[in-house]
Amino acid sequence: MTGTENPVQESTAKPLKLRLYLMMFLQYFVQGCYLPIITLYLFDALGFTALQVGVFGAALAVGPLLAPFVFGQIVDRHYATERVLAFCHFSGGVIMLALFVQQSFWPVVILGVLYSILYVPTMMLTNSLTFQHLKDSDKEFPLIRLWGTIGFVIPAWMAEGLFLAHLKGDELNTGRGIVLAMAGVAGLLMAGYCLTLPHTPPVKSDKKDLAPGKVLKMLKYRHFLILVLVAFIISIVHKFYFQWNSPFLNAILGQGHVEGAWEQRISSIGQVFEVIVMAVLGFAIKKYGFKTVMLVGLLSYMVRSLVFAYASTISDFFPLALSLTCLGQAMHGLCFGCFLAAAYIYVDKVSPLDVRGSMQTFFGTFVFGLGMFAGGFVSGSIGDFFTSAGKDTLLRSQWNIQSQTGILEFTQKNLSGESANLLRDWPGIWLSSAAIALFATIMFWVLFPKAESSNRLDLTEKTP
């Protein structure tokens, strides 16, 4: 005993925490406006094909790929964080308002690319600003980030409970575009609010943001290489979910003759369970280990796809089909928390201290970013493959499969005002997603070491 006691960790002033709560709420309110139902709007209002929606989904993944190069040096070297945030949200808000009035394919895709490049950095910057101003980040940050999840959920109830409450048919299809206007206005409000945030000057550092040599050295460790490959594959499945979830919800509700807008509110079940899973994630990793927890996440991706595939075949008992669909939404918490969040924690744990930032950039940008980019094309192509103008051209017919369960008819309207009756094989779409998830699960189960390393990797070994 030295007689010196460790001082009690000082808490951040309550007024400052309240300001950070509101910042996180607005940050994810913007994304919560459009992300859950953007693909449904593109299908039903703009008449995009499955492949075109896939291209748009891939376009949204360009942001994570380019953002570190576009904004990394600007934020780290030249301008205060709150001013960069204000610029990104103001520009993004204007682009969202332009998307609200735009209907042509390529302009929508180009605007989507520009918006993703502007919005994606703001998620990292709000985290960075928060960490710089908290006194006890380990204790205080989770509650502040929770307000981001609340902000993501609220727009669903505002849009569908207020603006779309009494709309049906074509009016509802076109009316869903209001979420883009909501995101635009919220972005402009966020831009103004960012200018009131605490001044956060750039952090001067002589270290490079990326250390490609050390990053590549980490790939010689089997457990890290397998994690990278599996994360890339499962990112495709993750994109698959966001691409097809809202059209699938619309199809299930249509089977039950449910009118009105409910898709966003049902999908918000996933965010509620995400909060629950994240609350116990640390305990689960400590008790069961990374491999077990991440296997639960990978299996959840596969099971969710199987649940959706089965739910689409239950046409004679709507309550069961809807219940299974809601169960699939809830499983988003396990998918995201047990694999994606756990993977980030694992990377942070094993990366050498001097390249942790580089590894998080590599893992988030090049692994998940490229996976989501590929996922847009893969999910769009598969969806297009299982969509047909007639039963004779469906894959099942070509393979002489007699069962027609889960093949649902829908009407798609193009920009010229012409309507076409099409068929979509939902079991085929979701079983394809399940197959990709199964491949990733088996690969991880067989090749990822059972007693995975929990120590930081040694990149200083000399080459003989």
CSV table of C-alpha atoms in Angstrom, one decimal:
chain,number,residue,atom,x,y,z
A,1,MET,CA,0.0,0.0,0.0
A,2,THR,CA,1.4,3.4,-0.9
A,3,GLY,CA,-1.4,5.3,0.8
A,4,THR,CA,-2.4,6.8,-2.5
A,5,GLU,CA,-5.9,5.9,-3.8
A,6,ASN,CA,-7.1,6.0,-7.3
A,7,PRO,CA,-9.4,9.0,-7.8
A,8,VAL,CA,-13.0,8.4,-8.6
A,9,GLN,CA,-13.7,8.7,-12.3
A,10,GLU,CA,-15.1,12.2,-13.0
A,11,SER,CA,-18.5,12.3,-14.8
A,12,THR,CA,-19.3,14.5,-17.8
A,13,ALA,CA,-21.5,17.5,-17.0
A,14,LYS,CA,-25.2,16.7,-17.5
A,15,PRO,CA,-25.9,19.7,-19.9
A,16,LEU,CA,-23.1,18.5,-22.2
A,17,LYS,CA,-24.4,14.9,-22.2
A,18,LEU,CA,-27.9,16.2,-23.1
A,19,ARG,CA,-26.4,18.0,-26.1
A,20,LEU,CA,-24.7,14.8,-27.1
A,21,TYR,CA,-27.9,12.8,-26.7
A,22,LEU,CA,-29.6,15.1,-29.1
A,23,MET,CA,-26.7,14.9,-31.6
A,24,MET,CA,-26.9,11.1,-31.7
A,25,PHE,CA,-30.7,11.2,-31.9
A,26,LEU,CA,-30.6,13.5,-35.0
A,27,GLN,CA,-27.7,11.6,-36.5
A,28,TYR,CA,-29.6,8.4,-36.8
A,29,PHE,CA,-33.0,9.9,-37.2
A,30,VAL,CA,-31.8,10.9,-40.7
A,31,GLN,CA,-30.9,7.3,-41.6
A,32,GLY,CA,-34.0,5.9,-39.9
A,33,CYS,CA,-36.2,8.0,-42.2
A,34,TYR,CA,-35.2,6.3,-45.5
A,35,LEU,CA,-33.2,3.1,-44.9
A,36,PRO,CA,-35.9,0.7,-43.9
A,37,ILE,CA,-38.2,1.2,-46.9
A,38,ILE,CA,-36.1,2.9,-49.6
A,39,THR,CA,-36.1,-0.3,-51.8
A,40,LEU,CA,-39.9,-0.6,-51.5
A,41,TYR,CA,-40.2,3.0,-52.7
A,42,LEU,CA,-37.9,2.3,-55.6
A,43,PHE,CA,-39.9,-0.8,-56.6
A,44,ASP,CA,-43.5,0.5,-56.2
A,45,ALA,CA,-43.2,4.2,-56.9
A,46,LEU,CA,-40.3,4.5,-59.4
A,47,GLY,CA,-40.8,1.1,-61.1
A,48,PHE,CA,-37.1,0.0,-60.7
A,49,THR,CA,-36.4,-3.6,-61.5
A,50,ALA,CA,-34.7,-6.0,-59.0
A,51,LEU,CA,-31.4,-5.6,-60.7
A,52,GLN,CA,-31.7,-1.7,-60.7
A,53,VAL,CA,-32.5,-1.7,-57.0
A,54,GLY,CA,-29.4,-3.9,-56.5
A,55,VAL,CA,-27.3,-1.3,-58.4
A,56,PHE,CA,-28.7,1.4,-56.2
A,57,GLY,CA,-27.9,-0.7,-53.1
A,58,ALA,CA,-24.3,-1.1,-54.3
A,59,ALA,CA,-24.1,2.6,-54.9
A,60,LEU,CA,-25.0,3.3,-51.3
A,61,ALA,CA,-22.0,1.1,-50.3
A,62,VAL,CA,-19.6,3.4,-52.2
A,63,GLY,CA,-19.7,5.8,-49.3
A,64,PRO,CA,-17.9,3.4,-46.9
A,65,LEU,CA,-15.2,2.7,-49.5
A,66,LEU,CA,-14.4,6.3,-50.4
A,67,ALA,CA,-15.2,8.2,-47.2
A,68,PRO,CA,-11.9,7.6,-45.4
A,69,PHE,CA,-9.9,8.9,-48.4
A,70,VAL,CA,-12.2,11.9,-49.0
A,71,PHE,CA,-12.6,13.1,-45.4
A,72,GLY,CA,-9.9,11.3,-43.4
A,73,GLN,CA,-7.2,13.9,-43.9
A,74,ILE,CA,-9.6,16.8,-43.9
A,75,VAL,CA,-10.9,16.0,-40.4
A,76,ASP,CA,-7.6,14.8,-38.9
A,77,ARG,CA,-5.5,17.7,-40.2
A,78,HIS,CA,-7.4,20.8,-41.1
A,79,TYR,CA,-11.0,21.4,-39.9
A,80,ALA,CA,-12.9,21.1,-36.6
A,81,THR,CA,-15.1,18.1,-36.4
A,82,GLU,CA,-18.3,20.0,-35.8
A,83,ARG,CA,-17.8,22.1,-38.9
A,84,VAL,CA,-17.2,19.0,-41.1
A,85,LEU,CA,-20.3,17.5,-39.6
A,86,ALA,CA,-22.3,20.6,-40.5
A,87,PHE,CA,-21.0,20.6,-44.0
A,88,CYS,CA,-21.8,16.9,-44.6
A,89,HIS,CA,-25.3,17.1,-43.2
A,90,PHE,CA,-26.2,20.3,-45.0
A,91,SER,CA,-25.0,18.9,-48.3
A,92,GLY,CA,-26.6,15.5,-47.6
A,93,GLY,CA,-29.9,17.2,-46.7
A,94,VAL,CA,-29.9,19.1,-50.0
A,95,ILE,CA,-29.2,15.8,-51.9
A,96,MET,CA,-32.1,14.1,-50.1
A,97,LEU,CA,-34.5,16.8,-51.1
A,98,ALA,CA,-33.2,16.4,-54.7
A,99,LEU,CA,-33.9,12.6,-54.4
A,100,PHE,CA,-37.4,13.4,-53.3
A,101,VAL,CA,-38.2,15.0,-56.6
A,102,GLN,CA,-36.0,12.8,-58.8
A,103,GLN,CA,-37.4,9.7,-60.6
A,104,SER,CA,-35.0,8.6,-63.3
A,105,PHE,CA,-32.7,5.7,-62.6
A,106,TRP,CA,-29.2,7.1,-63.2
A,107,PRO,CA,-29.7,10.4,-61.5
A,108,VAL,CA,-31.1,8.5,-58.5
A,109,VAL,CA,-28.0,6.3,-58.4
A,110,ILE,CA,-25.6,9.2,-58.8
A,111,LEU,CA,-27.3,11.1,-56.0
A,112,GLY,CA,-27.2,8.0,-53.9
A,113,VAL,CA,-23.5,7.7,-54.3
A,114,LEU,CA,-22.9,11.3,-53.4
A,115,TYR,CA,-25.1,11.0,-50.4
A,116,SER,CA,-23.4,7.9,-49.1
A,117,ILE,CA,-20.0,9.6,-49.4
A,118,LEU,CA,-21.3,12.5,-47.3
A,119,TYR,CA,-23.3,10.6,-44.7
A,120,VAL,CA,-21.1,7.7,-43.8
A,121,PRO,CA,-18.2,9.9,-42.4
A,122,THR,CA,-20.7,11.5,-40.0
A,123,MET,CA,-21.3,8.3,-38.2
A,124,MET,CA,-17.6,8.0,-37.4
A,125,LEU,CA,-17.3,11.7,-36.6
A,126,THR,CA,-20.2,11.8,-34.1
A,127,ASN,CA,-18.5,8.9,-32.3
A,128,SER,CA,-15.2,10.7,-32.4
A,129,LEU,CA,-16.6,14.0,-31.1
A,130,THR,CA,-18.4,12.2,-28.3
A,131,PHE,CA,-15.3,10.3,-27.1
A,132,GLN,CA,-13.3,13.5,-27.1
A,133,HIS,CA,-15.7,15.3,-24.7
A,134,LEU,CA,-16.7,12.5,-22.3
A,135,LYS,CA,-15.0,12.1,-18.9
A,136,ASP,CA,-15.8,8.4,-18.6
A,137,SER,CA,-16.4,7.1,-22.1
A,138,ASP,CA,-16.7,3.4,-21.1
A,139,LYS,CA,-19.6,4.1,-18.8
A,140,GLU,CA,-21.2,7.1,-20.6
A,141,PHE,CA,-20.9,6.3,-24.3
A,142,PRO,CA,-23.4,3.3,-24.4
A,143,LEU,CA,-26.2,5.5,-23.1
A,144,ILE,CA,-25.4,8.3,-25.6
A,145,ARG,CA,-25.3,5.8,-28.5
A,146,LEU,CA,-28.6,4.3,-27.3
A,147,TRP,CA,-30.2,7.6,-28.3
A,148,GLY,CA,-29.0,7.0,-31.8
A,149,THR,CA,-31.0,3.8,-31.9
A,150,ILE,CA,-34.1,5.6,-30.6
A,151,GLY,CA,-33.6,8.2,-33.3
A,152,PHE,CA,-33.5,5.4,-35.9
A,153,VAL,CA,-36.8,3.9,-34.7
A,154,ILE,CA,-38.9,7.1,-34.3
A,155,PRO,CA,-39.1,8.1,-38.0
A,156,ALA,CA,-41.0,4.8,-38.8
A,157,TRP,CA,-43.8,5.8,-36.4
A,158,MET,CA,-43.8,9.4,-37.6
A,159,ALA,CA,-43.9,8.6,-41.3
A,160,GLU,CA,-46.4,5.7,-41.2
A,161,GLY,CA,-48.4,6.8,-38.2
A,162,LEU,CA,-48.9,10.4,-39.4
A,163,PHE,CA,-48.0,11.2,-43.0
A,164,LEU,CA,-49.0,7.8,-44.6
A,165,ALA,CA,-51.7,6.8,-42.2
A,166,HIS,CA,-54.7,7.2,-44.5
A,167,LEU,CA,-53.1,6.4,-47.9
A,168,LYS,CA,-53.7,3.2,-49.9
A,169,GLY,CA,-52.7,1.8,-53.3
A,170,ASP,CA,-50.8,4.1,-55.7
A,171,GLU,CA,-51.2,7.0,-53.3
A,172,LEU,CA,-49.3,5.1,-50.7
A,173,ASN,CA,-46.6,3.9,-53.1
A,174,THR,CA,-45.8,7.4,-54.2
A,175,GLY,CA,-46.4,8.8,-50.7
A,176,ARG,CA,-43.6,6.8,-49.2
A,177,GLY,CA,-41.2,9.3,-50.9
A,178,ILE,CA,-42.0,11.6,-48.0
A,179,VAL,CA,-39.3,9.7,-46.0
A,180,LEU,CA,-36.7,11.3,-48.4
A,181,ALA,CA,-38.1,14.7,-47.7
A,182,MET,CA,-38.1,13.9,-43.9
A,183,ALA,CA,-34.4,12.9,-44.2
A,184,GLY,CA,-33.6,16.0,-46.1
A,185,VAL,CA,-35.2,18.4,-43.6
A,186,ALA,CA,-33.7,16.4,-40.6
A,187,GLY,CA,-30.3,16.7,-42.3
A,188,LEU,CA,-30.6,20.4,-42.6
A,189,LEU,CA,-31.7,20.7,-38.9
A,190,MET,CA,-28.7,18.5,-37.9
A,191,ALA,CA,-26.4,20.8,-39.9
A,192,GLY,CA,-27.5,23.8,-37.9
A,193,TYR,CA,-27.3,21.9,-34.6
A,194,CYS,CA,-23.8,20.8,-35.4
A,195,LEU,CA,-22.6,24.4,-35.4
A,196,THR,CA,-23.7,24.6,-31.7
A,197,LEU,CA,-21.7,21.6,-30.6
A,198,PRO,CA,-18.6,21.9,-28.5
A,199,HIS,CA,-15.6,23.0,-30.5
A,200,THR,CA,-13.6,19.9,-31.4
A,201,PRO,CA,-10.4,20.8,-33.2
A,202,PRO,CA,-8.4,18.4,-35.4
A,203,VAL,CA,-6.1,16.1,-33.5
A,204,LYS,CA,-2.5,16.6,-34.6
A,205,SER,CA,-0.7,13.4,-35.3
A,206,ASP,CA,2.3,12.4,-37.3
A,207,LYS,CA,1.1,8.8,-37.7
A,208,LYS,CA,-0.4,7.7,-41.0
A,209,ASP,CA,-4.0,6.8,-41.0
A,210,LEU,CA,-3.4,3.5,-42.8
A,211,ALA,CA,-0.5,1.1,-42.3
A,212,PRO,CA,-1.1,-1.3,-45.3
A,213,GLY,CA,2.1,-3.2,-44.6
A,214,LYS,CA,1.1,-4.1,-41.1
A,215,VAL,CA,-2.5,-4.8,-42.1
A,216,LEU,CA,-1.3,-7.3,-44.7
A,217,LYS,CA,1.0,-8.9,-42.1
A,218,MET,CA,-2.0,-9.7,-40.0
A,219,LEU,CA,-3.5,-11.8,-42.7
A,220,LYS,CA,-0.8,-14.4,-42.2
A,221,TYR,CA,-2.6,-15.4,-39.0
A,222,ARG,CA,-5.2,-18.0,-39.8
A,223,HIS,CA,-7.9,-16.8,-37.3
A,224,PHE,CA,-7.7,-13.2,-38.6
A,225,LEU,CA,-7.7,-14.3,-42.3
A,226,ILE,CA,-10.7,-16.5,-41.8
A,227,LEU,CA,-12.6,-13.7,-40.0
A,228,VAL,CA,-11.9,-11.3,-42.9
A,229,LEU,CA,-13.2,-13.8,-45.5
A,230,VAL,CA,-16.3,-14.8,-43.5
A,231,ALA,CA,-17.1,-11.1,-42.7
A,232,PHE,CA,-16.9,-10.3,-46.4
A,233,ILE,CA,-19.3,-13.2,-47.3
A,234,ILE,CA,-21.8,-12.4,-44.5
A,235,SER,CA,-21.8,-8.7,-45.5
A,236,ILE,CA,-23.4,-9.9,-48.7
A,237,VAL,CA,-26.2,-11.6,-46.6
A,238,HIS,CA,-26.5,-8.4,-44.5
A,239,LYS,CA,-27.1,-6.3,-47.6
A,240,PHE,CA,-29.5,-9.0,-48.9
A,241,TYR,CA,-31.7,-8.3,-45.8
A,242,PHE,CA,-31.8,-4.6,-46.2
A,243,GLN,CA,-32.4,-4.9,-50.0
A,244,TRP,CA,-35.4,-7.3,-49.7
A,245,ASN,CA,-36.9,-6.8,-46.3
A,246,SER,CA,-39.3,-4.0,-47.0
A,247,PRO,CA,-40.7,-5.5,-50.3
A,248,PHE,CA,-41.0,-8.9,-48.5
A,249,LEU,CA,-42.9,-7.2,-45.6
A,250,ASN,CA,-45.2,-5.6,-48.2
A,251,ALA,CA,-45.8,-9.0,-49.8
A,252,ILE,CA,-46.7,-10.7,-46.5
A,253,LEU,CA,-49.0,-7.9,-45.5
A,254,GLY,CA,-50.6,-8.1,-48.9
A,255,GLN,CA,-51.4,-11.8,-48.3
A,256,GLY,CA,-53.3,-10.8,-45.2
A,257,HIS,CA,-55.1,-8.0,-47.0
A,258,VAL,CA,-53.6,-5.5,-44.6
A,259,GLU,CA,-53.9,-2.0,-46.0
A,260,GLY,CA,-51.8,1.1,-45.2
A,261,ALA,CA,-48.1,1.5,-44.3
A,262,TRP,CA,-46.7,-0.8,-41.6
A,263,GLU,CA,-43.4,-1.9,-43.1
A,264,GLN,CA,-41.1,0.5,-41.3
A,265,ARG,CA,-42.8,-0.1,-37.9
A,266,ILE,CA,-42.5,-3.8,-38.2
A,267,SER,CA,-38.8,-3.6,-39.2
A,268,SER,CA,-38.1,-1.4,-36.2
A,269,ILE,CA,-38.5,-4.6,-34.1
A,270,GLY,CA,-34.9,-5.4,-35.2
A,271,GLN,CA,-33.5,-2.2,-33.6
A,272,VAL,CA,-35.3,-2.9,-30.3
A,273,PHE,CA,-33.7,-6.4,-30.0
A,274,GLU,CA,-30.4,-5.0,-31.1
A,275,VAL,CA,-30.3,-2.9,-28.0
A,276,ILE,CA,-31.1,-5.9,-25.8
A,277,VAL,CA,-28.3,-8.0,-27.5
A,278,MET,CA,-25.8,-5.2,-27.2
A,279,ALA,CA,-26.5,-4.9,-23.5
A,280,VAL,CA,-25.4,-8.5,-22.8
A,281,LEU,CA,-22.8,-8.9,-25.6
A,282,GLY,CA,-19.8,-8.2,-23.4
A,283,PHE,CA,-20.9,-10.7,-20.8
A,284,ALA,CA,-21.6,-13.3,-23.5
A,285,ILE,CA,-18.1,-12.9,-25.1
A,286,LYS,CA,-16.4,-13.2,-21.7
A,287,LYS,CA,-18.4,-16.3,-20.7
A,288,TYR,CA,-18.5,-18.2,-24.0
A,289,GLY,CA,-15.7,-16.8,-26.1
A,290,PHE,CA,-15.6,-15.0,-29.5
A,291,LYS,CA,-16.0,-18.1,-31.7
A,292,THR,CA,-19.2,-19.3,-30.0
A,293,VAL,CA,-20.8,-15.8,-30.0
A,294,MET,CA,-19.9,-15.2,-33.6
A,295,LEU,CA,-21.2,-18.6,-34.6
A,296,VAL,CA,-24.5,-17.6,-33.0
A,297,GLY,CA,-24.6,-14.5,-35.2
A,298,LEU,CA,-23.8,-16.4,-38.3
A,299,LEU,CA,-26.4,-19.1,-37.6
A,300,SER,CA,-28.9,-16.3,-37.0
A,301,TYR,CA,-28.3,-14.9,-40.5
A,302,MET,CA,-29.1,-18.4,-41.9
A,303,VAL,CA,-32.1,-19.1,-39.7
A,304,ARG,CA,-33.6,-15.7,-40.4
A,305,SER,CA,-33.5,-16.3,-44.1
A,306,LEU,CA,-35.1,-19.8,-43.6
A,307,VAL,CA,-37.8,-18.3,-41.4
A,308,PHE,CA,-38.6,-15.7,-44.1
A,309,ALA,CA,-38.6,-18.5,-46.8
A,310,TYR,CA,-41.1,-20.5,-44.7
A,311,ALA,CA,-43.3,-17.5,-43.8
A,312,SER,CA,-43.8,-16.8,-47.5
A,313,THR,CA,-45.3,-20.2,-48.1
A,314,ILE,CA,-48.0,-19.8,-45.4
A,315,SER,CA,-50.9,-18.4,-47.4
A,316,ASP,CA,-53.8,-20.0,-45.5
A,317,PHE,CA,-52.9,-18.7,-42.0
A,318,PHE,CA,-51.8,-15.1,-42.0
A,319,PRO,CA,-51.3,-14.7,-38.2
A,320,LEU,CA,-48.6,-17.4,-38.3
A,321,ALA,CA,-46.9,-15.9,-41.4
A,322,LEU,CA,-46.9,-12.5,-39.8
A,323,SER,CA,-45.6,-13.9,-36.4
A,324,LEU,CA,-42.7,-15.6,-38.2
A,325,THR,CA,-41.9,-12.5,-40.1
A,326,CYS,CA,-41.8,-10.5,-36.9
A,327,LEU,CA,-39.5,-13.2,-35.4
A,328,GLY,CA,-37.2,-12.7,-38.3
A,329,GLN,CA,-37.1,-9.0,-37.7
A,330,ALA,CA,-36.2,-9.6,-34.1
A,331,MET,CA,-33.3,-11.8,-35.1
A,332,HIS,CA,-31.6,-8.8,-36.6
A,333,GLY,CA,-30.4,-8.1,-33.1
A,334,LEU,CA,-28.6,-11.4,-32.9
A,335,CYS,CA,-27.2,-11.0,-36.5
A,336,PHE,CA,-25.8,-7.6,-35.9
A,337,GLY,CA,-24.7,-7.9,-32.3
A,338,CYS,CA,-23.3,-11.4,-32.2
A,339,PHE,CA,-21.4,-11.3,-35.4
A,340,LEU,CA,-20.8,-7.8,-36.8
A,341,ALA,CA,-20.4,-6.0,-33.4
A,342,ALA,CA,-18.4,-8.9,-32.0
A,343,ALA,CA,-16.1,-8.9,-35.0
A,344,TYR,CA,-15.3,-5.3,-34.5
A,345,ILE,CA,-14.5,-6.0,-30.8
A,346,TYR,CA,-12.3,-8.9,-31.8
A,347,VAL,CA,-10.3,-6.9,-34.3
A,348,ASP,CA,-9.8,-4.2,-31.8
A,349,LYS,CA,-8.7,-6.8,-29.2
A,350,VAL,CA,-6.1,-8.6,-31.3
A,351,SER,CA,-4.7,-5.6,-33.3
A,352,PRO,CA,-1.4,-4.1,-32.2
A,353,LEU,CA,-1.9,-0.8,-30.4
A,354,ASP,CA,-0.2,1.2,-33.0
A,355,VAL,CA,-2.4,0.0,-35.9
A,356,ARG,CA,-5.8,-0.4,-34.2
A,357,GLY,CA,-7.1,2.6,-36.1
A,358,SER,CA,-5.8,1.2,-39.4
A,359,MET,CA,-7.3,-2.2,-38.7
A,360,GLN,CA,-10.7,-0.7,-37.9
A,361,THR,CA,-10.6,1.3,-41.1
A,362,PHE,CA,-9.5,-1.8,-43.1
A,363,PHE,CA,-12.1,-4.0,-41.5
A,364,GLY,CA,-15.0,-1.5,-41.7
A,365,THR,CA,-14.1,0.0,-45.1
A,366,PHE,CA,-12.6,-2.8,-47.2
A,367,VAL,CA,-14.3,-5.9,-45.6
A,368,PHE,CA,-17.8,-4.7,-44.8
A,369,GLY,CA,-17.7,-2.0,-47.4
A,370,LEU,CA,-16.7,-4.2,-50.3
A,371,GLY,CA,-19.0,-6.9,-49.0
A,372,MET,CA,-22.0,-4.6,-49.0
A,373,PHE,CA,-21.0,-3.3,-52.5
A,374,ALA,CA,-20.9,-6.9,-53.8
A,375,GLY,CA,-24.1,-7.6,-51.9
A,376,GLY,CA,-26.0,-5.0,-53.8
A,377,PHE,CA,-25.3,-6.7,-57.1
A,378,VAL,CA,-25.6,-10.2,-55.8
A,379,SER,CA,-29.0,-9.6,-54.1
A,380,GLY,CA,-30.3,-7.6,-57.1
A,381,SER,CA,-29.3,-10.3,-59.5
A,382,ILE,CA,-30.8,-13.1,-57.5
A,383,GLY,CA,-34.0,-11.2,-57.0
A,384,ASP,CA,-34.2,-10.5,-60.7
A,385,PHE,CA,-33.5,-14.3,-61.3
A,386,PHE,CA,-36.5,-15.2,-59.2
A,387,THR,CA,-38.9,-12.6,-60.7
A,388,SER,CA,-40.8,-13.4,-63.9
A,389,ALA,CA,-43.6,-12.3,-66.1
A,390,GLY,CA,-45.2,-15.8,-66.2
A,391,LYS,CA,-45.1,-19.2,-64.5
A,392,ASP,CA,-43.5,-20.8,-67.6
A,393,THR,CA,-40.4,-18.7,-67.3
A,394,LEU,CA,-39.9,-19.3,-63.5
A,395,LEU,CA,-37.0,-21.3,-62.4
A,396,ARG,CA,-39.3,-23.9,-60.7
A,397,SER,CA,-41.1,-24.5,-64.0
A,398,GLN,CA,-37.8,-24.9,-65.8
A,399,TRP,CA,-36.7,-27.5,-63.2
A,400,ASN,CA,-40.1,-29.2,-63.4
A,401,ILE,CA,-40.9,-28.4,-59.7
A,402,GLN,CA,-44.7,-28.7,-59.3
A,403,SER,CA,-45.0,-26.7,-56.0
A,404,GLN,CA,-46.0,-23.1,-56.5
A,405,THR,CA,-46.1,-22.1,-52.8
A,406,GLY,CA,-44.5,-18.8,-52.0
A,407,ILE,CA,-44.7,-17.5,-55.5
A,408,LEU,CA,-46.7,-14.3,-55.1
A,409,GLU,CA,-48.1,-12.1,-57.8
A,410,PHE,CA,-47.6,-8.3,-57.7
A,411,THR,CA,-48.2,-5.3,-60.0
A,412,GLN,CA,-45.3,-3.1,-60.9
A,413,LYS,CA,-45.8,0.3,-62.4
A,414,ASN,CA,-43.1,1.9,-64.5
A,415,LEU,CA,-42.4,5.6,-65.0
A,416,SER,CA,-44.5,5.7,-68.2
A,417,GLY,CA,-47.6,4.8,-66.2
A,418,GLU,CA,-47.8,1.2,-67.6
A,419,SER,CA,-48.5,-1.6,-65.2
A,420,ALA,CA,-47.3,-5.2,-65.5
A,421,ASN,CA,-48.3,-8.3,-63.4
A,422,LEU,CA,-45.2,-10.1,-62.3
A,423,LEU,CA,-44.4,-13.2,-60.2
A,424,ARG,CA,-41.8,-13.3,-57.4
A,425,ASP,CA,-40.5,-16.5,-55.9
A,426,TRP,CA,-39.9,-15.5,-52.3
A,427,PRO,CA,-38.7,-18.9,-51.1
A,428,GLY,CA,-36.1,-18.9,-53.9
A,429,ILE,CA,-34.8,-15.5,-52.9
A,430,TRP,CA,-34.5,-16.2,-49.1
A,431,LEU,CA,-33.2,-19.8,-49.6
A,432,SER,CA,-30.4,-18.2,-51.8
A,433,SER,CA,-29.6,-15.9,-48.9
A,434,ALA,CA,-29.6,-18.9,-46.4
A,435,ALA,CA,-27.2,-20.8,-48.7
A,436,ILE,CA,-24.7,-18.0,-48.6
A,437,ALA,CA,-25.0,-17.7,-44.9
A,438,LEU,CA,-24.6,-21.5,-44.5
A,439,PHE,CA,-21.4,-21.4,-46.5
A,440,ALA,CA,-20.0,-18.6,-44.3
A,441,THR,CA,-21.1,-20.5,-41.1
A,442,ILE,CA,-19.4,-23.8,-42.1
A,443,MET,CA,-16.3,-22.0,-43.2
A,444,PHE,CA,-16.0,-20.2,-39.8
A,445,TRP,CA,-16.9,-23.2,-37.8
A,446,VAL,CA,-14.3,-25.5,-39.5
A,447,LEU,CA,-11.5,-23.1,-40.1
A,448,PHE,CA,-11.6,-20.5,-37.2
A,449,PRO,CA,-9.5,-21.9,-34.3
A,450,LYS,CA,-11.5,-23.2,-31.4
A,451,ALA,CA,-9.2,-21.5,-28.9
A,452,GLU,CA,-8.9,-18.3,-30.7
A,453,SER,CA,-6.2,-15.9,-29.7
A,454,SER,CA,-7.2,-13.1,-27.3
A,455,ASN,CA,-3.8,-11.5,-27.4
A,456,ARG,CA,-2.6,-8.8,-29.6
A,457,LEU,CA,-0.8,-10.1,-32.8
A,458,ASP,CA,2.9,-9.8,-33.1
A,459,LEU,CA,3.9,-8.0,-36.3
A,460,THR,CA,7.5,-7.5,-35.3
A,461,GLU,CA,8.7,-11.0,-36.3
A,462,LYS,CA,11.8,-10.8,-38.4
A,463,THR,CA,11.8,-12.5,-41.7
A,464,PRO,CA,14.6,-15.2,-41.8
